[in-house]
mmCIF file of C-alpha atoms in Angstrom:
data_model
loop_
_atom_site.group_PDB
_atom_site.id
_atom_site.type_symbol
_atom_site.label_atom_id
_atom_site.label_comp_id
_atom_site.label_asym_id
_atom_site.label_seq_id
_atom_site.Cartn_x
_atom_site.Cartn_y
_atom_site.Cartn_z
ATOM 1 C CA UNK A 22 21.664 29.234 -32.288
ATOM 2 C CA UNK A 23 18.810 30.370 -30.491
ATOM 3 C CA UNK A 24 19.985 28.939 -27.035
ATOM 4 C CA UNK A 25 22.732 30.603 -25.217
ATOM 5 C CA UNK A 26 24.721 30.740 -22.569
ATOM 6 C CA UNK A 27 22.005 32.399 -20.492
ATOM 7 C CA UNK A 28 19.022 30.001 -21.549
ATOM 8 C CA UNK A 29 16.830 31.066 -24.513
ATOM 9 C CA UNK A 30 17.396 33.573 -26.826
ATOM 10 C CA UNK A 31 14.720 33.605 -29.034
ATOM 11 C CA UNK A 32 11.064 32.168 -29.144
ATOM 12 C CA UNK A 33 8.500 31.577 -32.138
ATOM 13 C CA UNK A 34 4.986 31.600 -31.445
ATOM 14 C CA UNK A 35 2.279 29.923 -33.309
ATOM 15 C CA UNK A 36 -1.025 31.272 -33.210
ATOM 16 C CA UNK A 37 0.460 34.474 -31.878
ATOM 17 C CA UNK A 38 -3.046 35.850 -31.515
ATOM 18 C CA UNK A 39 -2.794 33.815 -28.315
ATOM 19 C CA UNK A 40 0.490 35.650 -26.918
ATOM 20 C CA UNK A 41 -1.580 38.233 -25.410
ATOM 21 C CA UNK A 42 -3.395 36.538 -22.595
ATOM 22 C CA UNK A 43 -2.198 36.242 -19.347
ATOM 23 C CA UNK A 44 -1.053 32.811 -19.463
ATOM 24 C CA UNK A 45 1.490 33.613 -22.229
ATOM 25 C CA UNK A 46 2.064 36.805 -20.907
ATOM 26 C CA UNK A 47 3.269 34.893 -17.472
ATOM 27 C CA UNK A 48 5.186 32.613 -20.025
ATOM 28 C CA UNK A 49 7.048 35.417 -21.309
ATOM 29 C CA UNK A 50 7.587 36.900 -18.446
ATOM 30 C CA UNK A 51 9.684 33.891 -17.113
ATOM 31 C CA UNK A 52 11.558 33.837 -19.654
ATOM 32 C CA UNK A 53 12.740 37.207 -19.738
ATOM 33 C CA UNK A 54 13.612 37.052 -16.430
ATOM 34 C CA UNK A 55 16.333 34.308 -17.621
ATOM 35 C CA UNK A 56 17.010 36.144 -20.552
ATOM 36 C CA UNK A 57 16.217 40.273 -20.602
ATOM 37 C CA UNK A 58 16.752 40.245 -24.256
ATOM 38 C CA UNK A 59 14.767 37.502 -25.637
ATOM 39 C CA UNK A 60 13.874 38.109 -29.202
ATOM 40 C CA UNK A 61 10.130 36.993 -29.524
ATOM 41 C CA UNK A 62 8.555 36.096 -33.531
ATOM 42 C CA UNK A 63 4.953 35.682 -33.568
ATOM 43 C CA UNK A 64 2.872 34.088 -36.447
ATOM 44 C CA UNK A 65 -1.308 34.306 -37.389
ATOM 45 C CA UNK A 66 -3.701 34.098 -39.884
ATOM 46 C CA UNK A 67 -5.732 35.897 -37.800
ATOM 47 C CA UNK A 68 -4.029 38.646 -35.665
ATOM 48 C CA UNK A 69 -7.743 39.774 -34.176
ATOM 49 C CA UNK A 70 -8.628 38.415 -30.562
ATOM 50 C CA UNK A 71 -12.384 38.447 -29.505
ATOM 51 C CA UNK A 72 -11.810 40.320 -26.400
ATOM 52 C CA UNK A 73 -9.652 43.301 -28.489
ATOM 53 C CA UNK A 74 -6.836 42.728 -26.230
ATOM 54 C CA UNK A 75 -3.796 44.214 -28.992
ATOM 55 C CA UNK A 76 -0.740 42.003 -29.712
ATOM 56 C CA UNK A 77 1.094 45.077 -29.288
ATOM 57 C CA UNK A 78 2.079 44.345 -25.571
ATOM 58 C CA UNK A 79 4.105 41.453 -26.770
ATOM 59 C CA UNK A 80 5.620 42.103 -30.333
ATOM 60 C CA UNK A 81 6.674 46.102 -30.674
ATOM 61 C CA UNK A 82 6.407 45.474 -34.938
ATOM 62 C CA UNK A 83 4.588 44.357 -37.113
ATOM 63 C CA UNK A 84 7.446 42.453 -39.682
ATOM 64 C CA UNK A 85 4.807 41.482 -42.536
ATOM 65 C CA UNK A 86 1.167 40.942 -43.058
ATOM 66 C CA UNK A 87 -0.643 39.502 -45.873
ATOM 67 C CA UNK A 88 -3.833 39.562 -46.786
ATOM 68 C CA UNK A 89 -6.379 36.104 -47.049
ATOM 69 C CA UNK A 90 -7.484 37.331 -50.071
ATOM 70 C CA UNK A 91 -3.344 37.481 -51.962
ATOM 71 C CA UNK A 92 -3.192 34.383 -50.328
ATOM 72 C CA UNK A 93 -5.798 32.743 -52.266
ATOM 73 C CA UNK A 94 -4.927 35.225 -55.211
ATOM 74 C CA UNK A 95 -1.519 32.922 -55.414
ATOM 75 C CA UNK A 96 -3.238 29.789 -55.340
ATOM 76 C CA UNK A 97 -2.460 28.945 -51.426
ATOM 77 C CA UNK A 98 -6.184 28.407 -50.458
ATOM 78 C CA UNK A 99 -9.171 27.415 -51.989
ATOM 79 C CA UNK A 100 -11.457 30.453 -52.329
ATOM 80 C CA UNK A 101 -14.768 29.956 -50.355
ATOM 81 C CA UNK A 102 -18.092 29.640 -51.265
ATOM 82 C CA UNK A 103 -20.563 30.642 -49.217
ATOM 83 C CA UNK A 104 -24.085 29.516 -48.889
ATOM 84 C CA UNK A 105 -25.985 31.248 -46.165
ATOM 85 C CA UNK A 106 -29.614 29.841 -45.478
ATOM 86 C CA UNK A 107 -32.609 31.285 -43.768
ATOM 87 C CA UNK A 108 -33.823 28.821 -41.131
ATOM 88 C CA UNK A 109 -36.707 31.079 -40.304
ATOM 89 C CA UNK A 110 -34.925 31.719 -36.551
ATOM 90 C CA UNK A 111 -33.127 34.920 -37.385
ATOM 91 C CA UNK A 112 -34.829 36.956 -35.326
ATOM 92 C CA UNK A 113 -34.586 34.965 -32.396
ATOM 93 C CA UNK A 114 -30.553 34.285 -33.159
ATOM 94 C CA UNK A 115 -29.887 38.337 -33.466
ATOM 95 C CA UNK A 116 -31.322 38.252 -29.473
ATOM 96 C CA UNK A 117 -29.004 35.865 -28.198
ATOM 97 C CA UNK A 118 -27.358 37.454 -25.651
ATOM 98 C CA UNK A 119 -23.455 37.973 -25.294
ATOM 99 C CA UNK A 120 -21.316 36.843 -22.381
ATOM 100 C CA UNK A 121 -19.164 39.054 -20.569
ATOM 101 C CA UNK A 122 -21.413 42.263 -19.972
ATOM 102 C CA UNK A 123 -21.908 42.467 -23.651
ATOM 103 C CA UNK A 124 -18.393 41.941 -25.149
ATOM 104 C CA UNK A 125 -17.763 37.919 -24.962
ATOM 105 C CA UNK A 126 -19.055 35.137 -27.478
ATOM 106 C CA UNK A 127 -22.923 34.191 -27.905
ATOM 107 C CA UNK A 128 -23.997 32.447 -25.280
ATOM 108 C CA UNK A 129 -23.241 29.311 -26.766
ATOM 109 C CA UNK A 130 -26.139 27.114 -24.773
ATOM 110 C CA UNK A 131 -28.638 29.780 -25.950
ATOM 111 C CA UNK A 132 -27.547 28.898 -29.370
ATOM 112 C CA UNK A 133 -27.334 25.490 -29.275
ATOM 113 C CA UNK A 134 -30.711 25.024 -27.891
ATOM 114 C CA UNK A 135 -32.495 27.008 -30.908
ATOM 115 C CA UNK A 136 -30.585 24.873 -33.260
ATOM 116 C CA UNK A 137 -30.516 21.946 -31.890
ATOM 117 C CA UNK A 138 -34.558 22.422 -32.645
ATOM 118 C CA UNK A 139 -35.378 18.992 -34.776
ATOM 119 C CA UNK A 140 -37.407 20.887 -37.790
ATOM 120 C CA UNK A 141 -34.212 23.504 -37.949
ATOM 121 C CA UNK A 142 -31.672 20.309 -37.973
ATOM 122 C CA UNK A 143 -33.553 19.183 -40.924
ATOM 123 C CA UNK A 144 -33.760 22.044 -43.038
ATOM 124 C CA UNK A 145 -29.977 22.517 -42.842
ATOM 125 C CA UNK A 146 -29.234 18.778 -43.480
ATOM 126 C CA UNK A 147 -31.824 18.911 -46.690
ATOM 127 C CA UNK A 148 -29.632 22.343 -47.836
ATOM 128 C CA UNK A 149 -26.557 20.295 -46.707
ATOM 129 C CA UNK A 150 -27.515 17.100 -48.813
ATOM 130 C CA UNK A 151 -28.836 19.085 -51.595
ATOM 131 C CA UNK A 152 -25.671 21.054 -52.279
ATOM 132 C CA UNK A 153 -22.891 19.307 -50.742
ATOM 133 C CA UNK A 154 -23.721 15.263 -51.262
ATOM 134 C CA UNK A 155 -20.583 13.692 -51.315
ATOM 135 C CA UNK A 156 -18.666 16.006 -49.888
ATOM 136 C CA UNK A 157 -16.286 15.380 -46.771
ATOM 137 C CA UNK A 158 -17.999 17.906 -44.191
ATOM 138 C CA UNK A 159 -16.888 19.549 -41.261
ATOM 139 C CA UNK A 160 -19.503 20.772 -38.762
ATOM 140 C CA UNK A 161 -19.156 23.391 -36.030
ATOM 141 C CA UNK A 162 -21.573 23.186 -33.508
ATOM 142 C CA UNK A 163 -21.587 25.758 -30.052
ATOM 143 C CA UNK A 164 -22.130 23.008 -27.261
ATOM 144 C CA UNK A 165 -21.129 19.248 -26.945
ATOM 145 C CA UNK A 166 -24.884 18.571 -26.582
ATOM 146 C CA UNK A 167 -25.783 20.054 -29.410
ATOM 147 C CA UNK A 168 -22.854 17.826 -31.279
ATOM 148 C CA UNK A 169 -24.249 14.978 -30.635
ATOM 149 C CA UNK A 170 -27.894 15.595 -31.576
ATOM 150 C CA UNK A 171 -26.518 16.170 -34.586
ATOM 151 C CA UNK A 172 -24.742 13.138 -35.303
ATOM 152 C CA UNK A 173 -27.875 11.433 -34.201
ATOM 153 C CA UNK A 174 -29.522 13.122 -37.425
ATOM 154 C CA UNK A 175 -26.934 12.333 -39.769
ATOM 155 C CA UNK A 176 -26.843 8.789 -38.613
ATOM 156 C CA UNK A 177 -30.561 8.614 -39.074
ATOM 157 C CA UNK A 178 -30.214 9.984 -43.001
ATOM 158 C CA UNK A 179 -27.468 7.077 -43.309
ATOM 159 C CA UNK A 180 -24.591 9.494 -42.791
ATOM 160 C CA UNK A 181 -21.717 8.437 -41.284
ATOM 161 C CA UNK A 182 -19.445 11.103 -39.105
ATOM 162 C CA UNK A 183 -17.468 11.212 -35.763
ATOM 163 C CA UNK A 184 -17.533 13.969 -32.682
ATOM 164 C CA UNK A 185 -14.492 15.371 -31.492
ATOM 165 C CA UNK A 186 -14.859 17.365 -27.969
ATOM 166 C CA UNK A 187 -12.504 18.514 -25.970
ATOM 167 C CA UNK A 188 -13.629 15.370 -23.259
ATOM 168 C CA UNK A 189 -12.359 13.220 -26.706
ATOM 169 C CA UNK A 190 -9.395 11.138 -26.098
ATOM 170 C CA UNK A 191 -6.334 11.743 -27.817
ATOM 171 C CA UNK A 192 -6.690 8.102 -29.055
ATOM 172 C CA UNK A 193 -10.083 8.212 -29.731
ATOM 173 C CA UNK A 194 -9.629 12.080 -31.666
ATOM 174 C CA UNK A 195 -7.086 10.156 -33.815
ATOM 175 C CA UNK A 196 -9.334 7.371 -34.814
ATOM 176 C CA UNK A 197 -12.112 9.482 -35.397
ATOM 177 C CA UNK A 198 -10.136 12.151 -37.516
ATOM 178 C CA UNK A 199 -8.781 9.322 -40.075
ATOM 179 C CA UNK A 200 -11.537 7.271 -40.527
ATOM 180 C CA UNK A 201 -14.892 9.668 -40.262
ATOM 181 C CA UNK A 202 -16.928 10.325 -43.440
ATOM 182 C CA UNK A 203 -17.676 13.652 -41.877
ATOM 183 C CA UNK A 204 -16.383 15.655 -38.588
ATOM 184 C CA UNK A 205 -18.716 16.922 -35.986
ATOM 185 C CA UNK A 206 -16.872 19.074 -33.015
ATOM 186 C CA UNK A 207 -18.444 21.728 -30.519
ATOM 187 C CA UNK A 208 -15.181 24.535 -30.254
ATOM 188 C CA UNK A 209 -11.828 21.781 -30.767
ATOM 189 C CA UNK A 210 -11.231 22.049 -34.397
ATOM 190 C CA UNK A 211 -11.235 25.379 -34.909
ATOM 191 C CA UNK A 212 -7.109 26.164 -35.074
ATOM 192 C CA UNK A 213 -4.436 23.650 -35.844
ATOM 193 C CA UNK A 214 -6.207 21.229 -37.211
ATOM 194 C CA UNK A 215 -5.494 20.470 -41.229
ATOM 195 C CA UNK A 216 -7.603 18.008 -43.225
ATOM 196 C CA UNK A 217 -7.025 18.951 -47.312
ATOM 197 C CA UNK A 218 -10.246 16.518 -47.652
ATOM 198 C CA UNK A 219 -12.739 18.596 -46.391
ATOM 199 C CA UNK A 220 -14.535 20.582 -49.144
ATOM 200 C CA UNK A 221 -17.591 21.773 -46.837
ATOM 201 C CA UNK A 222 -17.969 24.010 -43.530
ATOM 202 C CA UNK A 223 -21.078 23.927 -42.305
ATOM 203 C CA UNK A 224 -21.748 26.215 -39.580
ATOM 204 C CA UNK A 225 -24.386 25.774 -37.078
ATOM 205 C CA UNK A 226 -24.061 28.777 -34.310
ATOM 206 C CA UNK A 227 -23.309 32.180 -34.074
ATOM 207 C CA UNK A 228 -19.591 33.567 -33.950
ATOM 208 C CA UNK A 229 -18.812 37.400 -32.655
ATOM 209 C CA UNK A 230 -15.297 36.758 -33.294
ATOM 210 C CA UNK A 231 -14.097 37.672 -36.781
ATOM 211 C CA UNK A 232 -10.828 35.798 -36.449
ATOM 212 C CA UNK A 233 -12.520 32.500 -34.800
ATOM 213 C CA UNK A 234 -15.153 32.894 -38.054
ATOM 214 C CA UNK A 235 -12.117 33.452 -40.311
ATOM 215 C CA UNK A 236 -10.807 30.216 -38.633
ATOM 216 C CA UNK A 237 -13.548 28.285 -38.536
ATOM 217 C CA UNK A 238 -14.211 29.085 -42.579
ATOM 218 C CA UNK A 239 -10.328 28.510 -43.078
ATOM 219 C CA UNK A 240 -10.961 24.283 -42.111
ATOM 220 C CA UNK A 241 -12.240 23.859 -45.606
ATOM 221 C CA UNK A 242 -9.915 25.991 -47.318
ATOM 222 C CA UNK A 243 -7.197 24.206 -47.910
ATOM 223 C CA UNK A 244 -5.742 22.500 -50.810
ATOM 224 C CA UNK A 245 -6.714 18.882 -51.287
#
């Protein structure tokens, strides 16, 4: 067993990409002052964090690592395809600023505002209707704002779909998540969350991260 005599022995983390921030770190920490040999396993799809920080500070090895691309190769996840549309705005979305001094996220309000634009909303939800009517959606958004302008439009076009934020109540998350036609969400769905349904990502703001893209892109992957 993995609790002794002198309190935990080992630990598995989920979403070990996570075990490198201070909060975890402090976690850790605790617990290795109850137990100086606590055995730590950590699990990811995606092992990068946005601000570089390495997992290497918490797990000394790397035990195995397998590539996305095996992974659909053995018939675990649905390979993606991608549709990527010129709104006209790329100029203007490559000058978004970046938050901290250059190495953070886009500055998600920055975002939000050029695409929360109404004749930009309705080019994407013509591409959106033209290639994916009929198809349970997920949409990523970069501010709650900007979420809810966009169910607006969808409502408007006779499409029905819930917002999840993270001000949703758990309650209210649940209802919305089973019933919903389509998801909307500003930043809350983007890990742990599992719905074999979905067959379209649509992605409406700009991502610096690879592994928050790569887990963004992975809601839609998954076998129905």
């Amino acid at each position: 067993g993995w609790l002794g005599a002198h309190g935990f022995r080992g630990m598995v983390v989920d979403e070990a990409h996570h075990a490198a921030s201070p909060s975890w770190r402090a976690f850790i920490a605790m617990l290795r002052l109850i137990n100086p040999a606590l055995r730590i396993s950590g699990w990811t799809a995606t092992p990068e964090r946005g601000d570089g920080k390495p997992l290497g500070v918490v797990f000394a090895t790397i035990a195995d690592q397998i590539d996305i691309a095996e992974i659909m190769a053995d018939g675990w996840l649905v390979p993606p395809r991608a549709l990527v549309a010129d709104i006209g705005i790329g100029q203007r979305l490559e000058s978004v600023r970046r938050t901290n001094r250059g190495q953070g996220d886009y500055d998600e309000h920055e975002v939000a505002t050029l695409l929360s634009d109404a004749a930009i909303l309705n080019r994407v939800l013509d591409l959106w209707e033209s290639q994916a009517k009929g198809k349970k959606t997920i949409f990523f958004c970069a501010t709650t704002a900007q979420a809810r302008t966009l169910v607006h439009r969808l409502e408007e076009r006779g499409h029905g779909a819930g917002i999840v934020t993270d001000k949703t109540s758990k309650a209210r998350r649940k209802k919305v998540l089973a019933t919903a036609p389509h998801l909307v969400n500003a930043m809350t769905l983007t890990e742990g969350f599992n719905d074999p349904a979905i067959e379209c990502v649509v992605i409406l703001r700009r991502c610096a991260c690879r592994g928050l893209w790569m887990q963004i892109i992975g809601r839609g992957m998954r076998l129905f």
